[in-house]
PDB file of C-alpha atoms in Angstrom:
ATOM      1  CA  MET A   3      -0.117   0.120  -0.177  1.00 59.00           C
ATOM      2  CA  THR A   4       1.251   3.229  -0.743  1.00 68.00           C
ATOM      3  CA  GLU A   5       1.728   5.962   1.281  1.00 62.00           C
ATOM      4  CA  PHE A   6      -1.227   8.172  -0.382  1.00 57.00           C
ATOM      5  CA  ASP A   7      -3.161   5.404   0.223  1.00 86.00           C
ATOM      6  CA  LYS A   8      -2.283   4.675   3.940  1.00 88.00           C
ATOM      7  CA  ASN A   9      -2.940   8.681   4.771  1.00 90.00           C
ATOM      8  CA  LYS A  10      -6.412   8.372   2.677  1.00 93.00           C
ATOM      9  CA  GLU A  11      -7.502   5.402   4.703  1.00 96.00           C
ATOM     10  CA  ILE A  12      -6.310   6.736   8.459  1.00 96.00           C
ATOM     11  CA  ASP A  13      -8.385  10.219   7.236  1.00 96.00           C
ATOM     12  CA  PHE A  14     -11.128   8.115   6.405  1.00 97.00           C
ATOM     13  CA  LEU A  15     -10.934   6.879   9.966  1.00 98.00           C
ATOM     14  CA  ILE A  16     -10.202  10.010  11.435  1.00 97.00           C
ATOM     15  CA  ASN A  17     -13.382  11.920   9.751  1.00 95.00           C
ATOM     16  CA  GLU A  18     -15.915   9.116  10.891  1.00 97.00           C
ATOM     17  CA  LEU A  19     -15.224   9.761  14.519  1.00 97.00           C
ATOM     18  CA  ILE A  20     -14.859  13.351  14.574  1.00 96.00           C
ATOM     19  CA  SER A  21     -18.661  13.272  12.654  1.00 94.00           C
ATOM     20  CA  THR A  22     -20.096  10.687  15.273  1.00 93.00           C
ATOM     21  CA  ASN A  23     -18.887  12.626  18.252  1.00 89.00           C
ATOM     22  CA  ASP A  24     -20.665  15.626  18.803  1.00 82.00           C
ATOM     23  CA  ARG A  25     -18.266  17.065  21.296  1.00 81.00           C
ATOM     24  CA  ILE A  26     -15.192  17.383  18.907  1.00 81.00           C
ATOM     25  CA  ASP A  27     -15.314  20.414  16.381  1.00 77.00           C
ATOM     26  CA  ASN A  28     -16.015  19.353  12.748  1.00 76.00           C
ATOM     27  CA  ASN A  29     -13.482  21.510  11.700  1.00 79.00           C
ATOM     28  CA  MET A  30     -10.609  19.996  13.824  1.00 83.00           C
ATOM     29  CA  GLU A  31      -7.331  20.240  11.810  1.00 86.00           C
ATOM     30  CA  ILE A  32      -6.039  16.956  10.862  1.00 90.00           C
ATOM     31  CA  PRO A  33      -1.769  16.463  10.925  1.00 92.00           C
ATOM     32  CA  ASP A  34       0.028  15.708   7.332  1.00 91.00           C
ATOM     33  CA  ASN A  35       2.395  13.443   9.051  1.00 92.00           C
ATOM     34  CA  TYR A  36       1.009   9.705   8.823  1.00 95.00           C
ATOM     35  CA  ASP A  37       2.418   9.109  12.775  1.00 95.00           C
ATOM     36  CA  GLU A  38       0.939  12.111  13.892  1.00 97.00           C
ATOM     37  CA  LYS A  39      -2.500  11.324  12.493  1.00 97.00           C
ATOM     38  CA  ARG A  40      -1.921   7.835  13.503  1.00 97.00           C
ATOM     39  CA  LYS A  41      -1.809   9.288  17.371  1.00 97.00           C
ATOM     40  CA  LEU A  42      -4.715  11.404  16.749  1.00 97.00           C
ATOM     41  CA  LEU A  43      -6.679   8.267  15.672  1.00 98.00           C
ATOM     42  CA  ARG A  44      -5.736   6.746  18.800  1.00 98.00           C
ATOM     43  CA  ALA A  45      -6.765   9.571  20.499  1.00 97.00           C
ATOM     44  CA  LEU A  46     -10.444  10.085  19.114  1.00 97.00           C
ATOM     45  CA  MET A  47     -10.693   6.340  19.645  1.00 97.00           C
ATOM     46  CA  ASN A  48     -10.243   6.356  23.145  1.00 97.00           C
ATOM     47  CA  THR A  49     -12.548   9.053  23.927  1.00 96.00           C
ATOM     48  CA  GLN A  50     -15.294   7.982  21.706  1.00 97.00           C
ATOM     49  CA  THR A  51     -18.390   7.059  23.465  1.00 96.00           C
ATOM     50  CA  PRO A  52     -20.262   3.415  22.198  1.00 97.00           C
ATOM     51  CA  VAL A  53     -21.548   4.613  18.919  1.00 97.00           C
ATOM     52  CA  GLN A  54     -22.828   2.745  15.749  1.00 96.00           C
ATOM     53  CA  LEU A  55     -19.814   2.919  12.765  1.00 97.00           C
ATOM     54  CA  SER A  56     -19.754   1.718   9.309  1.00 98.00           C
ATOM     55  CA  ASP A  57     -18.533  -1.545   7.917  1.00 98.00           C
ATOM     56  CA  GLU A  58     -15.891   0.587   6.226  1.00 97.00           C
ATOM     57  CA  PHE A  59     -14.869   2.043   9.288  1.00 98.00           C
ATOM     58  CA  TYR A  60     -14.253  -1.306  10.847  1.00 98.00           C
ATOM     59  CA  LYS A  61     -12.708  -2.892   7.582  1.00 97.00           C
ATOM     60  CA  ILE A  62      -9.975  -0.007   7.386  1.00 97.00           C
ATOM     61  CA  GLN A  63      -9.336  -0.242  10.939  1.00 98.00           C
ATOM     62  CA  ASP A  64      -8.735  -4.113  11.444  1.00 98.00           C
ATOM     63  CA  ARG A  65      -6.546  -4.107   8.561  1.00 97.00           C
ATOM     64  CA  ILE A  66      -4.385  -1.018  10.040  1.00 97.00           C
ATOM     65  CA  LEU A  67      -4.665  -2.913  13.802  1.00 98.00           C
ATOM     66  CA  SER A  68      -3.582  -6.227  11.993  1.00 97.00           C
ATOM     67  CA  GLU A  69      -1.054  -5.101  10.384  1.00 96.00           C
ATOM     68  CA  GLU A  70       0.741  -3.163  13.131  1.00 97.00           C
ATOM     69  CA  THR A  71      -0.404  -6.115  15.600  1.00 97.00           C
ATOM     70  CA  ASN A  72       1.790  -8.532  12.828  1.00 96.00           C
ATOM     71  CA  ASN A  73       4.860  -6.555  12.551  1.00 96.00           C
ATOM     72  CA  LYS A  74       5.333  -6.701  16.344  1.00 96.00           C
ATOM     73  CA  ASP A  75       7.530  -9.443  17.921  1.00 97.00           C
ATOM     74  CA  LEU A  76       5.148 -11.343  19.351  1.00 98.00           C
ATOM     75  CA  VAL A  77       5.476 -13.959  22.193  1.00 98.00           C
ATOM     76  CA  SER A  78       3.587 -17.513  22.042  1.00 97.00           C
ATOM     77  CA  CYS A  79       3.030 -18.276  25.780  1.00 96.00           C
ATOM     78  CA  GLU A  80       4.077 -21.795  24.729  1.00 95.00           C
ATOM     79  CA  ASP A  81       7.647 -20.245  24.599  1.00 97.00           C
ATOM     80  CA  ILE A  82       7.496 -19.230  28.000  1.00 98.00           C
ATOM     81  CA  GLU A  83       9.497 -21.008  30.396  1.00 97.00           C
ATOM     82  CA  THR A  84       7.253 -22.005  33.906  1.00 97.00           C
ATOM     83  CA  ILE A  85       8.597 -21.729  37.384  1.00 96.00           C
ATOM     84  CA  SER A  86       9.135 -25.423  37.341  1.00 94.00           C
ATOM     85  CA  GLN A  87       9.901 -28.166  34.848  1.00 94.00           C
ATOM     86  CA  ASN A  88       8.651 -30.878  37.179  1.00 93.00           C
ATOM     87  CA  PRO A  89       5.221 -32.203  35.620  1.00 91.00           C
ATOM     88  CA  ASN A  90       4.096 -33.380  39.157  1.00 88.00           C
ATOM     89  CA  GLU A  91       4.455 -29.652  40.909  1.00 94.00           C
ATOM     90  CA  ILE A  92       1.920 -26.772  40.543  1.00 95.00           C
ATOM     91  CA  ASP A  93       4.472 -24.484  39.330  1.00 96.00           C
ATOM     92  CA  SER A  94       4.646 -26.361  35.854  1.00 97.00           C
ATOM     93  CA  LYS A  95       1.764 -24.609  34.960  1.00 98.00           C
ATOM     94  CA  ILE A  96       2.652 -21.086  36.461  1.00 98.00           C
ATOM     95  CA  ALA A  97       4.962 -18.628  34.552  1.00 98.00           C
ATOM     96  CA  LEU A  98       6.410 -15.079  34.793  1.00 98.00           C
ATOM     97  CA  TRP A  99       6.759 -12.865  31.709  1.00 98.00           C
ATOM     98  CA  GLN A 100       8.235  -9.494  31.355  1.00 98.00           C
ATOM     99  CA  GLY A 101       6.689  -7.451  28.502  1.00 97.00           C
ATOM    100  CA  ASP A 102       3.737  -5.798  26.488  1.00 97.00           C
ATOM    101  CA  ILE A 103       0.908  -7.862  27.380  1.00 97.00           C
ATOM    102  CA  THR A 104      -0.172  -6.865  23.857  1.00 98.00           C
ATOM    103  CA  TYR A 105       2.303  -8.874  22.323  1.00 98.00           C
ATOM    104  CA  LEU A 106       1.224 -11.977  23.652  1.00 98.00           C
ATOM    105  CA  LYS A 107      -0.381 -15.113  21.694  1.00 98.00           C
ATOM    106  CA  ALA A 108      -2.294 -16.677  24.582  1.00 98.00           C
ATOM    107  CA  ASP A 109      -5.871 -18.106  24.649  1.00 98.00           C
ATOM    108  CA  ALA A 110      -6.776 -15.032  26.893  1.00 98.00           C
ATOM    109  CA  ILE A 111      -5.174 -11.967  28.515  1.00 98.00           C
ATOM    110  CA  VAL A 112      -6.494 -10.207  31.508  1.00 98.00           C
ATOM    111  CA  ASN A 113      -7.740  -6.666  31.757  1.00 98.00           C
ATOM    112  CA  ALA A 114      -7.427  -4.383  34.654  1.00 97.00           C
ATOM    113  CA  ALA A 115     -10.842  -2.548  34.127  1.00 97.00           C
ATOM    114  CA  ASN A 116     -13.115   0.213  35.765  1.00 96.00           C
ATOM    115  CA  SER A 117     -16.507  -0.625  36.896  1.00 96.00           C
ATOM    116  CA  GLN A 118     -17.881   1.237  33.767  1.00 96.00           C
ATOM    117  CA  MET A 119     -16.035  -1.702  31.636  1.00 96.00           C
ATOM    118  CA  LEU A 120     -15.585   0.306  28.349  1.00 97.00           C
ATOM    119  CA  GLY A 121     -12.010   1.171  28.716  1.00 97.00           C
ATOM    120  CA  CYS A 122     -10.218   3.790  29.485  1.00 96.00           C
ATOM    121  CA  PHE A 123     -11.701   7.445  27.973  1.00 96.00           C
ATOM    122  CA  ILE A 124      -8.052   9.488  28.432  1.00 96.00           C
ATOM    123  CA  PRO A 125      -6.584   9.861  25.128  1.00 96.00           C
ATOM    124  CA  LEU A 126      -2.998   7.975  24.647  1.00 97.00           C
ATOM    125  CA  HIS A 127      -3.152   7.047  28.292  1.00 96.00           C
ATOM    126  CA  ASN A 128      -0.726   4.492  28.970  1.00 93.00           C
ATOM    127  CA  CYS A 129      -2.402   2.428  31.303  1.00 95.00           C
ATOM    128  CA  ILE A 130      -3.244  -1.206  30.388  1.00 96.00           C
ATOM    129  CA  ASP A 131      -7.087  -0.829  29.771  1.00 97.00           C
ATOM    130  CA  ASN A 132      -6.137   2.066  27.003  1.00 97.00           C
ATOM    131  CA  GLN A 133      -3.288  -0.172  25.495  1.00 97.00           C
ATOM    132  CA  ILE A 134      -5.580  -3.413  25.105  1.00 98.00           C
ATOM    133  CA  HIS A 135      -8.625  -1.328  23.751  1.00 98.00           C
ATOM    134  CA  SER A 136      -6.152   0.575  21.879  1.00 98.00           C
ATOM    135  CA  ALA A 137      -4.691  -2.306  20.201  1.00 98.00           C
ATOM    136  CA  SER A 138      -8.030  -4.279  20.071  1.00 98.00           C
ATOM    137  CA  GLY A 139     -10.111  -1.882  18.253  1.00 98.00           C
ATOM    138  CA  PHE A 140     -13.324   0.080  18.741  1.00 98.00           C
ATOM    139  CA  GLN A 141     -15.204  -3.583  18.762  1.00 98.00           C
ATOM    140  CA  LEU A 142     -14.060  -4.151  21.838  1.00 98.00           C
ATOM    141  CA  ARG A 143     -15.589  -1.192  23.469  1.00 98.00           C
ATOM    142  CA  MET A 144     -19.114  -1.886  21.775  1.00 98.00           C
ATOM    143  CA  ASP A 145     -18.825  -5.549  23.056  1.00 98.00           C
ATOM    144  CA  CYS A 146     -18.227  -4.460  26.361  1.00 98.00           C
ATOM    145  CA  TYR A 147     -21.061  -1.696  26.274  1.00 98.00           C
ATOM    146  CA  LYS A 148     -23.681  -4.357  25.029  1.00 98.00           C
ATOM    147  CA  ILE A 149     -22.909  -6.438  28.199  1.00 98.00           C
ATOM    148  CA  MET A 150     -22.945  -3.855  30.589  1.00 98.00           C
ATOM    149  CA  GLN A 151     -26.255  -2.762  28.752  1.00 97.00           C
ATOM    150  CA  GLU A 152     -27.676  -6.262  29.493  1.00 97.00           C
ATOM    151  CA  GLN A 153     -26.518  -6.197  32.594  1.00 96.00           C
ATOM    152  CA  GLY A 154     -28.039  -2.993  34.053  1.00 96.00           C
ATOM    153  CA  HIS A 155     -25.689  -1.903  36.607  1.00 97.00           C
ATOM    154  CA  GLU A 156     -21.811  -1.152  36.980  1.00 97.00           C
ATOM    155  CA  GLU A 157     -19.302  -4.401  37.248  1.00 97.00           C
ATOM    156  CA  ALA A 158     -18.950  -4.938  40.906  1.00 97.00           C
ATOM    157  CA  ASN A 159     -15.224  -5.505  42.423  1.00 98.00           C
ATOM    158  CA  GLY A 160     -14.028  -9.059  41.863  1.00 98.00           C
ATOM    159  CA  ASN A 161     -16.439  -9.956  39.275  1.00 98.00           C
ATOM    160  CA  ALA A 162     -14.921 -10.761  35.453  1.00 98.00           C
ATOM    161  CA  LYS A 163     -16.441 -10.441  31.870  1.00 98.00           C
ATOM    162  CA  ILE A 164     -15.148 -12.413  28.689  1.00 98.00           C
ATOM    163  CA  THR A 165     -15.171 -10.908  24.964  1.00 98.00           C
ATOM    164  CA  SER A 166     -13.291 -11.577  22.179  1.00 98.00           C
ATOM    165  CA  ALA A 167     -10.009 -10.037  21.692  1.00 98.00           C
ATOM    166  CA  TYR A 168     -10.375  -9.125  18.004  1.00 98.00           C
ATOM    167  CA  ASN A 169      -7.044  -7.652  16.068  1.00 98.00           C
ATOM    168  CA  LEU A 170      -4.787  -8.701  19.415  1.00 98.00           C
ATOM    169  CA  PRO A 171      -2.939 -11.905  19.083  1.00 98.00           C
ATOM    170  CA  SER A 172      -4.782 -13.646  21.510  1.00 98.00           C
ATOM    171  CA  ARG A 173      -8.137 -14.975  21.252  1.00 98.00           C
ATOM    172  CA  TYR A 174      -9.980 -13.360  24.515  1.00 98.00           C
ATOM    173  CA  VAL A 175      -9.447 -10.185  26.462  1.00 98.00           C
ATOM    174  CA  ILE A 176     -10.990 -11.539  30.248  1.00 98.00           C
ATOM    175  CA  HIS A 177     -12.056  -8.002  31.878  1.00 98.00           C
ATOM    176  CA  THR A 178     -11.849  -7.729  35.615  1.00 98.00           C
ATOM    177  CA  VAL A 179     -12.386  -4.759  38.026  1.00 98.00           C
ATOM    178  CA  GLY A 180     -10.161  -4.798  41.177  1.00 97.00           C
ATOM    179  CA  PRO A 181     -10.582  -2.464  44.142  1.00 97.00           C
ATOM    180  CA  ALA A 182      -8.783   0.940  44.087  1.00 95.00           C
ATOM    181  CA  ILE A 183      -7.069   1.988  47.173  1.00 95.00           C
ATOM    182  CA  PRO A 184      -7.312   5.450  48.435  1.00 93.00           C
ATOM    183  CA  TYR A 185      -3.820   7.173  48.567  1.00 89.00           C
ATOM    184  CA  GLY A 186      -1.818   6.746  52.100  1.00 87.00           C
ATOM    185  CA  ARG A 187      -4.225   3.888  53.389  1.00 93.00           C
ATOM    186  CA  GLU A 188      -3.517   0.002  53.618  1.00 96.00           C
ATOM    187  CA  PRO A 189      -6.118  -2.358  51.824  1.00 97.00           C
ATOM    188  CA  ASP A 190      -8.732  -3.720  54.103  1.00 97.00           C
ATOM    189  CA  GLU A 191      -9.683  -7.477  54.276  1.00 97.00           C
ATOM    190  CA  ASN A 192     -12.876  -6.635  51.972  1.00 97.00           C
ATOM    191  CA  GLU A 193     -10.587  -5.093  49.385  1.00 97.00           C
ATOM    192  CA  ILE A 194      -7.916  -8.228  49.640  1.00 98.00           C
ATOM    193  CA  ARG A 195     -11.178 -10.463  49.418  1.00 98.00           C
ATOM    194  CA  GLU A 196     -12.203  -8.577  45.874  1.00 98.00           C
ATOM    195  CA  LEU A 197      -8.570  -8.994  44.684  1.00 98.00           C
ATOM    196  CA  GLU A 198      -8.408 -12.560  45.175  1.00 98.00           C
ATOM    197  CA  SER A 199     -11.949 -12.783  43.374  1.00 98.00           C
ATOM    198  CA  CYS A 200     -10.505 -10.885  40.376  1.00 98.00           C
ATOM    199  CA  TYR A 201      -7.941 -13.889  40.133  1.00 98.00           C
ATOM    200  CA  GLN A 202     -10.461 -16.852  41.173  1.00 98.00           C
ATOM    201  CA  SER A 203     -13.287 -15.370  38.902  1.00 98.00           C
ATOM    202  CA  CYS A 204     -10.827 -15.214  35.612  1.00 98.00           C
ATOM    203  CA  LEU A 205      -9.436 -18.509  36.231  1.00 98.00           C
ATOM    204  CA  GLU A 206     -13.099 -19.994  36.407  1.00 98.00           C
ATOM    205  CA  LEU A 207     -14.250 -17.971  33.508  1.00 98.00           C
ATOM    206  CA  ALA A 208     -11.324 -19.286  31.510  1.00 98.00           C
ATOM    207  CA  ASP A 209     -12.129 -23.231  32.617  1.00 98.00           C
ATOM    208  CA  GLU A 210     -15.600 -22.507  31.472  1.00 98.00           C
ATOM    209  CA  HIS A 211     -14.736 -21.630  27.926  1.00 98.00           C
ATOM    210  CA  GLU A 212     -12.125 -24.279  27.867  1.00 98.00           C
ATOM    211  CA  LEU A 213      -8.851 -22.014  27.852  1.00 98.00           C
ATOM    212  CA  LYS A 214      -5.668 -23.649  27.513  1.00 98.00           C
ATOM    213  CA  SER A 215      -3.468 -20.142  28.300  1.00 98.00           C
ATOM    214  CA  ILE A 216      -4.132 -17.134  30.104  1.00 98.00           C
ATOM    215  CA  ALA A 217      -2.132 -14.259  31.069  1.00 98.00           C
ATOM    216  CA  PHE A 218      -2.440 -11.997  34.138  1.00 98.00           C
ATOM    217  CA  CYS A 219      -1.399  -8.132  34.708  1.00 97.00           C
ATOM    218  CA  SER A 220      -0.628  -7.196  37.598  1.00 97.00           C
ATOM    219  CA  ILE A 221      -4.292  -5.957  38.725  1.00 98.00           C
ATOM    220  CA  SER A 222      -4.912  -2.969  41.036  1.00 97.00           C
ATOM    221  CA  THR A 223      -1.391  -2.160  41.179  1.00 96.00           C
ATOM    222  CA  GLY A 224      -1.357   0.982  39.055  1.00 91.00           C
ATOM    223  CA  VAL A 225      -3.736   3.884  39.519  1.00 90.00           C
ATOM    224  CA  PHE A 226      -5.873   1.595  41.846  1.00 94.00           C
ATOM    225  CA  ASN A 227      -2.726   2.010  44.205  1.00 92.00           C
ATOM    226  CA  PHE A 228      -3.072  -1.743  45.873  1.00 97.00           C
ATOM    227  CA  PRO A 229       0.711  -2.489  47.347  1.00 96.00           C
ATOM    228  CA  LYS A 230       3.031  -4.394  44.612  1.00 97.00           C
ATOM    229  CA  ASP A 231       3.959  -6.721  47.086  1.00 97.00           C
ATOM    230  CA  GLN A 232       0.865  -7.769  49.211  1.00 98.00           C
ATOM    231  CA  ALA A 233      -0.911  -7.848  45.306  1.00 98.00           C
ATOM    232  CA  SER A 234       2.100 -10.225  43.907  1.00 98.00           C
ATOM    233  CA  LYS A 235       1.378 -12.252  47.069  1.00 98.00           C
ATOM    234  CA  LEU A 236      -2.304 -12.623  46.534  1.00 98.00           C
ATOM    235  CA  ALA A 237      -2.142 -13.376  43.021  1.00 98.00           C
ATOM    236  CA  ILE A 238       0.414 -15.911  43.287  1.00 98.00           C
ATOM    237  CA  GLU A 239      -1.355 -17.825  46.120  1.00 98.00           C
ATOM    238  CA  THR A 240      -4.862 -17.629  44.965  1.00 98.00           C
ATOM    239  CA  VAL A 241      -3.326 -19.181  41.372  1.00 98.00           C
ATOM    240  CA  ARG A 242      -1.891 -22.095  43.233  1.00 98.00           C
ATOM    241  CA  ASN A 243      -5.100 -22.946  45.424  1.00 98.00           C
ATOM    242  CA  TYR A 244      -6.600 -22.453  42.330  1.00 98.00           C
ATOM    243  CA  LEU A 245      -4.400 -25.308  40.535  1.00 98.00           C
ATOM    244  CA  LYS A 246      -4.498 -27.360  43.989  1.00 97.00           C
ATOM    245  CA  ASN A 247      -8.125 -27.487  44.051  1.00 97.00           C
ATOM    246  CA  ASN A 248      -8.971 -27.669  40.369  1.00 97.00           C
ATOM    247  CA  GLN A 249      -6.888 -30.357  39.084  1.00 93.00           C
ATOM    248  CA  ASN A 250      -8.843 -31.412  35.784  1.00 95.00           C
ATOM    249  CA  THR A 251      -8.437 -27.687  34.762  1.00 97.00           C
ATOM    250  CA  ASN A 252      -8.079 -26.923  31.097  1.00 97.00           C
ATOM    251  CA  LEU A 253      -5.713 -24.431  32.112  1.00 98.00           C
ATOM    252  CA  GLU A 254      -2.124 -25.543  31.104  1.00 97.00           C
ATOM    253  CA  LYS A 255      -0.020 -22.366  31.371  1.00 98.00           C
ATOM    254  CA  ILE A 256      -0.572 -19.360  33.781  1.00 98.00           C
ATOM    255  CA  ILE A 257       1.477 -16.147  33.197  1.00 98.00           C
ATOM    256  CA  PHE A 258       1.757 -13.643  35.466  1.00 98.00           C
ATOM    257  CA  ASN A 259       2.679 -10.305  32.902  1.00 98.00           C
ATOM    258  CA  THR A 260       5.086  -7.869  34.533  1.00 97.00           C
ATOM    259  CA  TYR A 261       6.096  -4.728  32.568  1.00 93.00           C
ATOM    260  CA  SER A 262       8.728  -3.256  34.657  1.00 95.00           C
ATOM    261  CA  ASP A 263      11.914  -4.171  36.423  1.00 97.00           C
ATOM    262  CA  GLU A 264      10.394  -3.713  39.656  1.00 96.00           C
ATOM    263  CA  ALA A 265       7.383  -5.665  39.237  1.00 97.00           C
ATOM    264  CA  THR A 266       9.381  -8.371  37.514  1.00 97.00           C
ATOM    265  CA  GLU A 267      11.887  -8.359  40.940  1.00 98.00           C
ATOM    266  CA  ILE A 268       8.766  -8.859  42.954  1.00 98.00           C
ATOM    267  CA  TYR A 269       7.153 -11.434  41.510  1.00 98.00           C
ATOM    268  CA  ARG A 270      10.379 -13.483  41.073  1.00 97.00           C
ATOM    269  CA  LYS A 271      10.964 -13.025  44.773  1.00 98.00           C
ATOM    270  CA  ASN A 272       7.483 -14.200  45.661  1.00 98.00           C
ATOM    271  CA  LEU A 273       7.297 -17.315  43.380  1.00 97.00           C
ATOM    272  CA  LYS A 274      10.600 -18.763  45.004  1.00 89.00           C
TER     273      LYS A 274
END
């Protein structure tokens, strides 16, 4: 595809999002540079409320996003080494991997969502919710919107929902809502149970759909402020207990995904 065609296609996407968002000036200036246009497209998709978009929009969007995904250095969960190589041990199904979760080829990746379950509306925000929705496509927001409309209320902490992953390399996204801890306060017993429930609910949902692999982000440890070390211990304990109590699980690999060196060291220490 020529540079002209790429610019023409992304202009179409930008213009449709502008025209369907009454909070945006229809005379918004569109950059000339493709990379700047791409940033604007992501920002517009982030801020777009659930709305019917054209088939042509999705056709072009999917072509762009799938090409971007295919150009990434994707990692198969099968290539990630488990903590133990002894098949008789629980940890033979548990792995630790540092990297961008949107690069991971797994049956499911876990998204740390908020109670609205519609993704992050802050343009170009670097939270995992924004990253997953941006790489997946606008269909993900629409699927979540449909689920929430049918449910009729916001998602409770500790629950989980599953959707297709669309243009991500994974098959599914499992969305779960962790507890948000006020700054300067330690988690209380209820919030600890809610975080445990996040992991439990995701594992149960994965088994319901007969999935073989799942990758967990560090739920609630970003802007939701759950202490990283405590959250890591809760996550590991909950996963190990699930595997002990569900020996017929379909799950063959459960991955703890970290992004920073600090988080990786915390998990490495707690997995010993």
